[in-house]
PDB file of N, CA and C in Angstrom:
ATOM      1  N   ASP Y  26       4.064  21.091  62.403  1.00 48.00           N
ATOM      2  CA  ASP Y  26       2.680  21.537  61.646  1.00 48.00           C
ATOM      3  C   ASP Y  26       1.967  20.660  62.787  1.00 48.00           C
ATOM      4  N   GLY Y  27       1.940  21.715  64.012  1.00 56.00           N
ATOM      5  CA  GLY Y  27       0.893  20.722  65.204  1.00 56.00           C
ATOM      6  C   GLY Y  27       0.620  19.374  65.194  1.00 56.00           C
ATOM      7  N   GLY Y  28       1.375  18.723  64.327  1.00 59.00           N
ATOM      8  CA  GLY Y  28       0.488  17.112  64.625  1.00 59.00           C
ATOM      9  C   GLY Y  28       1.527  16.639  66.091  1.00 59.00           C
ATOM     10  N   ARG Y  29       0.452  15.511  67.055  1.00 62.00           N
ATOM     11  CA  ARG Y  29       0.942  15.464  67.785  1.00 62.00           C
ATOM     12  C   ARG Y  29       1.399  13.434  67.638  1.00 62.00           C
ATOM     13  N   VAL Y  30       2.262  13.512  68.516  1.00 64.00           N
ATOM     14  CA  VAL Y  30       3.129  11.914  68.838  1.00 64.00           C
ATOM     15  C   VAL Y  30       2.617  11.526  69.913  1.00 64.00           C
ATOM     16  N   MET Y  31       2.647  10.303  70.154  1.00 61.00           N
ATOM     17  CA  MET Y  31       1.959   9.762  71.269  1.00 61.00           C
ATOM     18  C   MET Y  31       2.975   8.201  71.516  1.00 61.00           C
ATOM     19  N   LEU Y  32       3.933   8.390  72.049  1.00 64.00           N
ATOM     20  CA  LEU Y  32       4.566   7.106  71.907  1.00 64.00           C
ATOM     21  C   LEU Y  32       4.604   6.133  73.500  1.00 64.00           C
ATOM     22  N   PHE Y  33       4.541   5.023  73.717  1.00 60.00           N
ATOM     23  CA  PHE Y  33       4.178   4.023  74.763  1.00 60.00           C
ATOM     24  C   PHE Y  33       4.316   4.325  76.142  1.00 60.00           C
ATOM     25  N   PRO Y  34       5.437   4.951  76.719  1.00 65.00           N
ATOM     26  CA  PRO Y  34       5.083   5.848  77.539  1.00 65.00           C
ATOM     27  C   PRO Y  34       4.268   6.432  78.417  1.00 65.00           C
ATOM     28  N   ASP Y  35       3.353   7.111  77.386  1.00 67.00           N
ATOM     29  CA  ASP Y  35       2.493   8.016  77.596  1.00 67.00           C
ATOM     30  C   ASP Y  35       1.205   7.256  77.308  1.00 67.00           C
ATOM     31  N   MET Y  36       0.948   6.003  77.034  1.00 69.00           N
ATOM     32  CA  MET Y  36      -0.607   5.673  76.584  1.00 69.00           C
ATOM     33  C   MET Y  36      -0.970   5.158  78.271  1.00 69.00           C
ATOM     34  N   PRO Y  37      -2.606   5.900  78.028  1.00 70.00           N
ATOM     35  CA  PRO Y  37      -3.115   5.886  78.830  1.00 70.00           C
ATOM     36  C   PRO Y  37      -3.620   4.928  79.424  1.00 70.00           C
ATOM     37  N   ALA Y  38      -3.558   4.900  80.993  1.00 77.00           N
ATOM     38  CA  ALA Y  38      -3.370   3.773  82.022  1.00 77.00           C
ATOM     39  C   ALA Y  38      -4.996   3.187  81.844  1.00 77.00           C
ATOM     40  N   SER Y  39      -6.202   3.754  81.652  1.00 80.00           N
ATOM     41  CA  SER Y  39      -7.896   3.524  81.424  1.00 80.00           C
ATOM     42  C   SER Y  39      -8.575   3.514  79.995  1.00 80.00           C
ATOM     43  N   LEU Y  40      -8.941   2.997  80.233  1.00 82.00           N
ATOM     44  CA  LEU Y  40      -9.756   2.737  78.111  1.00 82.00           C
ATOM     45  C   LEU Y  40     -10.765   4.147  78.173  1.00 82.00           C
ATOM     46  N   ASP Y  41     -11.406   4.858  79.351  1.00 84.00           N
ATOM     47  CA  ASP Y  41     -11.713   6.484  79.293  1.00 84.00           C
ATOM     48  C   ASP Y  41     -10.696   6.999  78.696  1.00 84.00           C
ATOM     49  N   ALA Y  42      -9.558   6.766  79.356  1.00 82.00           N
ATOM     50  CA  ALA Y  42      -8.718   7.948  79.090  1.00 82.00           C
ATOM     51  C   ALA Y  42      -7.763   7.614  77.660  1.00 82.00           C
ATOM     52  N   PHE Y  43      -7.835   6.510  76.881  1.00 81.00           N
ATOM     53  CA  PHE Y  43      -7.428   6.254  75.862  1.00 81.00           C
ATOM     54  C   PHE Y  43      -8.619   6.541  74.862  1.00 81.00           C
ATOM     55  N   TRP Y  44     -10.249   5.939  74.808  1.00 85.00           N
ATOM     56  CA  TRP Y  44     -10.823   6.598  74.153  1.00 85.00           C
ATOM     57  C   TRP Y  44     -11.534   8.209  73.755  1.00 85.00           C
ATOM     58  N   SER Y  45     -10.591   9.700  74.867  1.00 87.00           N
ATOM     59  CA  SER Y  45     -10.814  10.457  74.950  1.00 87.00           C
ATOM     60  C   SER Y  45      -9.753  11.068  74.335  1.00 87.00           C
ATOM     61  N   ARG Y  46      -8.457   9.967  73.912  1.00 82.00           N
ATOM     62  CA  ARG Y  46      -7.927  10.824  73.194  1.00 82.00           C
ATOM     63  C   ARG Y  46      -8.242  10.472  71.460  1.00 82.00           C
ATOM     64  N   VAL Y  47      -8.253   9.395  71.236  1.00 84.00           N
ATOM     65  CA  VAL Y  47      -8.974   9.086  70.167  1.00 84.00           C
ATOM     66  C   VAL Y  47     -10.230   9.827  69.616  1.00 84.00           C
ATOM     67  N   ASP Y  48     -10.930  10.342  70.670  1.00 89.00           N
ATOM     68  CA  ASP Y  48     -11.912  11.373  70.256  1.00 89.00           C
ATOM     69  C   ASP Y  48     -11.744  12.675  69.623  1.00 89.00           C
ATOM     70  N   ALA Y  49      -9.627  13.309  70.137  1.00 89.00           N
ATOM     71  CA  ALA Y  49      -9.208  14.416  69.791  1.00 89.00           C
ATOM     72  C   ALA Y  49      -8.887  14.644  68.685  1.00 89.00           C
ATOM     73  N   LEU Y  50      -8.432  13.201  67.914  1.00 89.00           N
ATOM     74  CA  LEU Y  50      -8.088  12.641  66.485  1.00 89.00           C
ATOM     75  C   LEU Y  50      -8.220  13.674  65.515  1.00 89.00           C
ATOM     76  N   GLN Y  51      -7.140  14.174  64.711  1.00 92.00           N
ATOM     77  CA  GLN Y  51      -7.681  15.050  63.609  1.00 92.00           C
ATOM     78  C   GLN Y  51      -7.504  14.162  62.275  1.00 92.00           C
ATOM     79  N   MET Y  52      -8.077  14.011  61.153  1.00 94.00           N
ATOM     80  CA  MET Y  52      -8.138  13.541  59.762  1.00 94.00           C
ATOM     81  C   MET Y  52      -6.893  13.849  59.738  1.00 94.00           C
ATOM     82  N   ASN Y  53      -6.223  15.115  59.404  1.00 94.00           N
ATOM     83  CA  ASN Y  53      -4.947  15.239  58.912  1.00 94.00           C
ATOM     84  C   ASN Y  53      -4.255  15.337  59.953  1.00 94.00           C
ATOM     85  N   ASP Y  54      -4.367  15.001  61.483  1.00 92.00           N
ATOM     86  CA  ASP Y  54      -3.054  14.334  62.362  1.00 92.00           C
ATOM     87  C   ASP Y  54      -2.305  13.034  61.336  1.00 92.00           C
ATOM     88  N   VAL Y  55      -0.902  12.901  61.775  1.00 91.00           N
ATOM     89  CA  VAL Y  55      -0.371  11.702  61.134  1.00 91.00           C
ATOM     90  C   VAL Y  55      -0.675  10.743  62.505  1.00 91.00           C
ATOM     91  N   ALA Y  56      -0.773   8.900  61.498  1.00 88.00           N
ATOM     92  CA  ALA Y  56      -1.056   7.900  62.081  1.00 88.00           C
ATOM     93  C   ALA Y  56      -0.104   7.168  61.675  1.00 88.00           C
ATOM     94  N   ILE Y  57       0.485   6.972  61.466  1.00 86.00           N
ATOM     95  CA  ILE Y  57       1.450   6.268  61.108  1.00 86.00           C
ATOM     96  C   ILE Y  57       3.077   6.726  59.814  1.00 86.00           C
ATOM     97  N   ILE Y  58       4.431   6.494  60.464  1.00 86.00           N
ATOM     98  CA  ILE Y  58       5.416   6.393  59.506  1.00 86.00           C
ATOM     99  C   ILE Y  58       5.795   5.000  59.150  1.00 86.00           C
ATOM    100  N   VAL Y  59       6.228   4.803  57.480  1.00 84.00           N
ATOM    101  CA  VAL Y  59       6.228   4.094  57.184  1.00 84.00           C
ATOM    102  C   VAL Y  59       7.656   4.411  56.190  1.00 84.00           C
ATOM    103  N   TYR Y  60       8.750   3.285  55.860  1.00 83.00           N
ATOM    104  CA  TYR Y  60       9.467   4.053  56.079  1.00 83.00           C
ATOM    105  C   TYR Y  60       9.922   2.908  54.436  1.00 83.00           C
ATOM    106  N   THR Y  61      10.594   3.793  53.508  1.00 81.00           N
ATOM    107  CA  THR Y  61      10.714   3.535  52.117  1.00 81.00           C
ATOM    108  C   THR Y  61      11.737   2.630  51.759  1.00 81.00           C
ATOM    109  N   SER Y  62      11.995   1.815  50.778  1.00 79.00           N
ATOM    110  CA  SER Y  62      13.112   0.409  51.440  1.00 79.00           C
ATOM    111  C   SER Y  62      14.775   1.668  51.035  1.00 79.00           C
ATOM    112  N   GLY Y  63      14.534   2.624  49.801  1.00 83.00           N
ATOM    113  CA  GLY Y  63      16.296   3.713  50.215  1.00 83.00           C
ATOM    114  C   GLY Y  63      16.506   2.984  48.624  1.00 83.00           C
ATOM    115  N   THR Y  64      16.123   1.734  47.666  1.00 85.00           N
ATOM    116  CA  THR Y  64      16.374   2.121  47.061  1.00 85.00           C
ATOM    117  C   THR Y  64      17.203   2.634  45.794  1.00 85.00           C
ATOM    118  N   THR Y  65      16.272   3.331  45.993  1.00 88.00           N
ATOM    119  CA  THR Y  65      16.550   4.588  44.816  1.00 88.00           C
ATOM    120  C   THR Y  65      17.655   6.214  45.087  1.00 88.00           C
ATOM    121  N   GLY Y  66      17.572   5.521  46.574  1.00 89.00           N
ATOM    122  CA  GLY Y  66      18.014   6.989  47.579  1.00 89.00           C
ATOM    123  C   GLY Y  66      18.062   5.998  48.630  1.00 89.00           C
ATOM    124  N   PRO Y  67      18.261   7.511  49.663  1.00 92.00           N
ATOM    125  CA  PRO Y  67      18.990   7.556  51.555  1.00 92.00           C
ATOM    126  C   PRO Y  67      16.936   6.873  51.485  1.00 92.00           C
ATOM    127  N   PRO Y  68      16.742   6.087  52.562  1.00 87.00           N
ATOM    128  CA  PRO Y  68      15.279   6.080  53.415  1.00 87.00           C
ATOM    129  C   PRO Y  68      14.876   7.045  53.599  1.00 87.00           C
ATOM    130  N   LYS Y  69      13.416   6.899  52.882  1.00 88.00           N
ATOM    131  CA  LYS Y  69      12.814   7.813  53.921  1.00 88.00           C
ATOM    132  C   LYS Y  69      11.579   7.260  54.242  1.00 88.00           C
ATOM    133  N   GLY Y  70      11.006   8.421  55.355  1.00 88.00           N
ATOM    134  CA  GLY Y  70      10.130   8.078  56.280  1.00 88.00           C
ATOM    135  C   GLY Y  70       8.622   8.407  55.750  1.00 88.00           C
ATOM    136  N   ALA Y  71       7.450   7.972  54.907  1.00 87.00           N
ATOM    137  CA  ALA Y  71       6.383   8.352  54.470  1.00 87.00           C
ATOM    138  C   ALA Y  71       5.595   8.462  55.905  1.00 87.00           C
ATOM    139  N   MET Y  72       4.745   9.517  55.901  1.00 90.00           N
ATOM    140  CA  MET Y  72       4.666   9.898  56.391  1.00 90.00           C
ATOM    141  C   MET Y  72       2.470  10.203  56.066  1.00 90.00           C
ATOM    142  N   LEU Y  73       1.540   8.898  56.909  1.00 89.00           N
ATOM    143  CA  LEU Y  73       0.526   8.705  55.919  1.00 89.00           C
ATOM    144  C   LEU Y  73      -0.535   9.138  57.464  1.00 89.00           C
ATOM    145  N   ASN Y  74      -1.223  10.062  57.164  1.00 92.00           N
ATOM    146  CA  ASN Y  74      -2.360  10.403  57.912  1.00 92.00           C
ATOM    147  C   ASN Y  74      -3.218   9.685  58.229  1.00 92.00           C
ATOM    148  N   HIS Y  75      -4.333   9.883  58.880  1.00 92.00           N
ATOM    149  CA  HIS Y  75      -6.032   9.546  59.089  1.00 92.00           C
ATOM    150  C   HIS Y  75      -6.549   8.974  58.165  1.00 92.00           C
ATOM    151  N   ALA Y  76      -6.699  10.364  57.220  1.00 94.00           N
ATOM    152  CA  ALA Y  76      -7.386  10.413  55.834  1.00 94.00           C
ATOM    153  C   ALA Y  76      -6.843   9.486  55.275  1.00 94.00           C
ATOM    154  N   ASN Y  77      -5.365   9.213  54.961  1.00 90.00           N
ATOM    155  CA  ASN Y  77      -5.143   8.607  53.893  1.00 90.00           C
ATOM    156  C   ASN Y  77      -5.496   7.133  54.054  1.00 90.00           C
ATOM    157  N   LEU Y  78      -5.177   6.739  55.180  1.00 87.00           N
ATOM    158  CA  LEU Y  78      -5.647   5.128  55.970  1.00 87.00           C
ATOM    159  C   LEU Y  78      -7.496   5.006  56.195  1.00 87.00           C
ATOM    160  N   ALA Y  79      -7.796   5.910  56.135  1.00 89.00           N
ATOM    161  CA  ALA Y  79      -9.716   5.927  56.633  1.00 89.00           C
ATOM    162  C   ALA Y  79      -9.251   5.841  54.711  1.00 89.00           C
ATOM    163  N   SER Y  80      -9.195   6.542  53.518  1.00 91.00           N
ATOM    164  CA  SER Y  80      -9.315   6.421  52.078  1.00 91.00           C
ATOM    165  C   SER Y  80      -8.791   5.247  51.808  1.00 91.00           C
ATOM    166  N   LEU Y  81      -8.047   4.255  52.315  1.00 84.00           N
ATOM    167  CA  LEU Y  81      -7.237   3.497  51.771  1.00 84.00           C
ATOM    168  C   LEU Y  81      -8.831   2.218  52.333  1.00 84.00           C
ATOM    169  N   SER Y  82      -8.615   2.220  53.396  1.00 82.00           N
ATOM    170  CA  SER Y  82     -10.039   0.943  53.829  1.00 82.00           C
ATOM    171  C   SER Y  82     -11.243   1.684  53.811  1.00 82.00           C
ATOM    172  N   ARG Y  83     -11.658   2.273  52.579  1.00 86.00           N
ATOM    173  CA  ARG Y  83     -13.208   2.841  51.996  1.00 86.00           C
ATOM    174  C   ARG Y  83     -12.722   2.104  50.430  1.00 86.00           C
ATOM    175  N   SER Y  84     -11.823   2.528  49.589  1.00 86.00           N
ATOM    176  CA  SER Y  84     -11.084   2.198  48.348  1.00 86.00           C
ATOM    177  C   SER Y  84     -10.994   0.083  48.857  1.00 86.00           C
ATOM    178  N   TRP Y  85     -10.696  -0.526  49.927  1.00 81.00           N
ATOM    179  CA  TRP Y  85     -10.214  -1.995  49.944  1.00 81.00           C
ATOM    180  C   TRP Y  85     -11.475  -2.194  49.700  1.00 81.00           C
ATOM    181  N   LEU Y  86     -12.499  -1.563  50.767  1.00 81.00           N
ATOM    182  CA  LEU Y  86     -13.819  -2.377  51.525  1.00 81.00           C
ATOM    183  C   LEU Y  86     -14.885  -2.296  49.699  1.00 81.00           C
ATOM    184  N   GLU Y  87     -14.576  -1.614  49.367  1.00 85.00           N
ATOM    185  CA  GLU Y  87     -15.965  -1.552  47.447  1.00 85.00           C
ATOM    186  C   GLU Y  87     -14.985  -2.344  46.844  1.00 85.00           C
ATOM    187  N   VAL Y  88     -13.955  -2.010  46.801  1.00 86.00           N
ATOM    188  CA  VAL Y  88     -13.256  -3.592  45.305  1.00 86.00           C
ATOM    189  C   VAL Y  88     -13.007  -4.980  45.998  1.00 86.00           C
ATOM    190  N   TRP Y  89     -13.471  -5.255  47.263  1.00 82.00           N
ATOM    191  CA  TRP Y  89     -13.331  -6.207  47.795  1.00 82.00           C
ATOM    192  C   TRP Y  89     -14.555  -7.075  48.366  1.00 82.00           C
ATOM    193  N   ALA Y  90     -15.700  -5.645  48.153  1.00 82.00           N
ATOM    194  CA  ALA Y  90     -17.087  -6.612  49.302  1.00 82.00           C
ATOM    195  C   ALA Y  90     -16.565  -7.200  50.277  1.00 82.00           C
ATOM    196  N   ALA Y  91     -15.755  -6.754  51.243  1.00 78.00           N
ATOM    197  CA  ALA Y  91     -16.018  -7.548  53.109  1.00 78.00           C
ATOM    198  C   ALA Y  91     -17.080  -7.183  53.912  1.00 78.00           C
ATOM    199  N   THR Y  92     -17.236  -8.438  53.987  1.00 82.00           N
ATOM    200  CA  THR Y  92     -18.676  -7.542  55.344  1.00 82.00           C
ATOM    201  C   THR Y  92     -18.116  -8.233  56.516  1.00 82.00           C
ATOM    202  N   PRO Y  93     -18.897  -7.817  57.184  1.00 84.00           N
ATOM    203  CA  PRO Y  93     -19.009  -8.580  59.382  1.00 84.00           C
ATOM    204  C   PRO Y  93     -17.567  -9.526  59.553  1.00 84.00           C
ATOM    205  N   GLU Y  94     -18.808 -10.970  58.529  1.00 90.00           N
ATOM    206  CA  GLU Y  94     -18.424 -11.945  58.237  1.00 90.00           C
ATOM    207  C   GLU Y  94     -16.985 -12.714  58.034  1.00 90.00           C
ATOM    208  N   ASP Y  95     -16.531 -11.581  57.844  1.00 86.00           N
ATOM    209  CA  ASP Y  95     -14.800 -12.458  56.409  1.00 86.00           C
ATOM    210  C   ASP Y  95     -14.186 -12.031  57.904  1.00 86.00           C
ATOM    211  N   GLU Y  96     -13.223 -13.150  57.345  1.00 85.00           N
ATOM    212  CA  GLU Y  96     -12.189 -12.972  58.343  1.00 85.00           C
ATOM    213  C   GLU Y  96     -11.508 -13.012  57.408  1.00 85.00           C
ATOM    214  N   LEU Y  97     -10.043 -11.210  57.793  1.00 77.00           N
ATOM    215  CA  LEU Y  97      -8.819 -11.344  57.158  1.00 77.00           C
ATOM    216  C   LEU Y  97      -7.757 -12.034  57.373  1.00 77.00           C
ATOM    217  N   LEU Y  98      -7.348 -12.371  56.443  1.00 75.00           N
ATOM    218  CA  LEU Y  98      -5.099 -12.033  57.424  1.00 75.00           C
ATOM    219  C   LEU Y  98      -4.778 -11.497  56.785  1.00 75.00           C
ATOM    220  N   SER Y  99      -3.745 -10.660  57.112  1.00 69.00           N
ATOM    221  CA  SER Y  99      -2.483 -10.196  56.926  1.00 69.00           C
ATOM    222  C   SER Y  99      -1.031 -10.311  57.167  1.00 69.00           C
ATOM    223  N   TYR Y 100      -0.066 -10.711  55.550  1.00 72.00           N
ATOM    224  CA  TYR Y 100       0.762 -11.713  55.463  1.00 72.00           C
ATOM    225  C   TYR Y 100       1.614 -10.118  55.263  1.00 72.00           C
ATOM    226  N   LEU Y 101       1.295  -9.320  54.454  1.00 67.00           N
ATOM    227  CA  LEU Y 101       2.450  -8.641  54.357  1.00 67.00           C
ATOM    228  C   LEU Y 101       3.543  -8.291  55.588  1.00 67.00           C
ATOM    229  N   PRO Y 102       4.492  -7.123  54.776  1.00 67.00           N
ATOM    230  CA  PRO Y 102       5.241  -6.728  56.355  1.00 67.00           C
ATOM    231  C   PRO Y 102       4.341  -4.749  55.637  1.00 67.00           C
ATOM    232  N   LEU Y 103       4.668  -4.214  57.174  1.00 61.00           N
ATOM    233  CA  LEU Y 103       4.067  -2.848  57.100  1.00 61.00           C
ATOM    234  C   LEU Y 103       4.302  -1.871  56.530  1.00 61.00           C
ATOM    235  N   CYS Y 104       5.339  -1.959  55.178  1.00 59.00           N
ATOM    236  CA  CYS Y 104       5.635  -1.822  53.757  1.00 59.00           C
ATOM    237  C   CYS Y 104       4.233  -1.438  53.289  1.00 59.00           C
ATOM    238  N   HIS Y 105       3.593  -2.473  52.350  1.00 63.00           N
ATOM    239  CA  HIS Y 105       2.720  -2.685  51.807  1.00 63.00           C
ATOM    240  C   HIS Y 105       1.403  -2.382  53.059  1.00 63.00           C
ATOM    241  N   VAL Y 106       1.559  -1.350  52.787  1.00 59.00           N
ATOM    242  CA  VAL Y 106       0.660  -0.680  53.419  1.00 59.00           C
ATOM    243  C   VAL Y 106      -1.127  -0.490  53.383  1.00 59.00           C
ATOM    244  N   LEU Y 107      -1.945  -1.555  54.068  1.00 54.00           N
ATOM    245  CA  LEU Y 107      -3.199  -2.642  53.655  1.00 54.00           C
ATOM    246  C   LEU Y 107      -3.055  -2.890  51.695  1.00 54.00           C
ATOM    247  N   GLU Y 108      -2.048  -3.788  51.959  1.00 50.00           N
ATOM    248  CA  GLU Y 108      -2.072  -4.343  50.823  1.00 50.00           C
ATOM    249  C   GLU Y 108      -2.893  -4.224  49.323  1.00 50.00           C
TER     250      GLU Y 108
END
């Protein structure tokens, strides 16, 4: 599907190179793979793209009305994407 993967050994050596890669991202690129629990069948990797995470973030901000002054603590496991 044309997606790109960045592995830790491929991480850019400089901050400029890092931001260059970030700028090249597309909203439909896979951002994270969250594995299901497997309670109803074999565990599967659910691919969430940057658009999914951006939408979740916007919705969360609307519901909780967080401000830049707020301090937040996330304590749920990764499978609870954005609580």
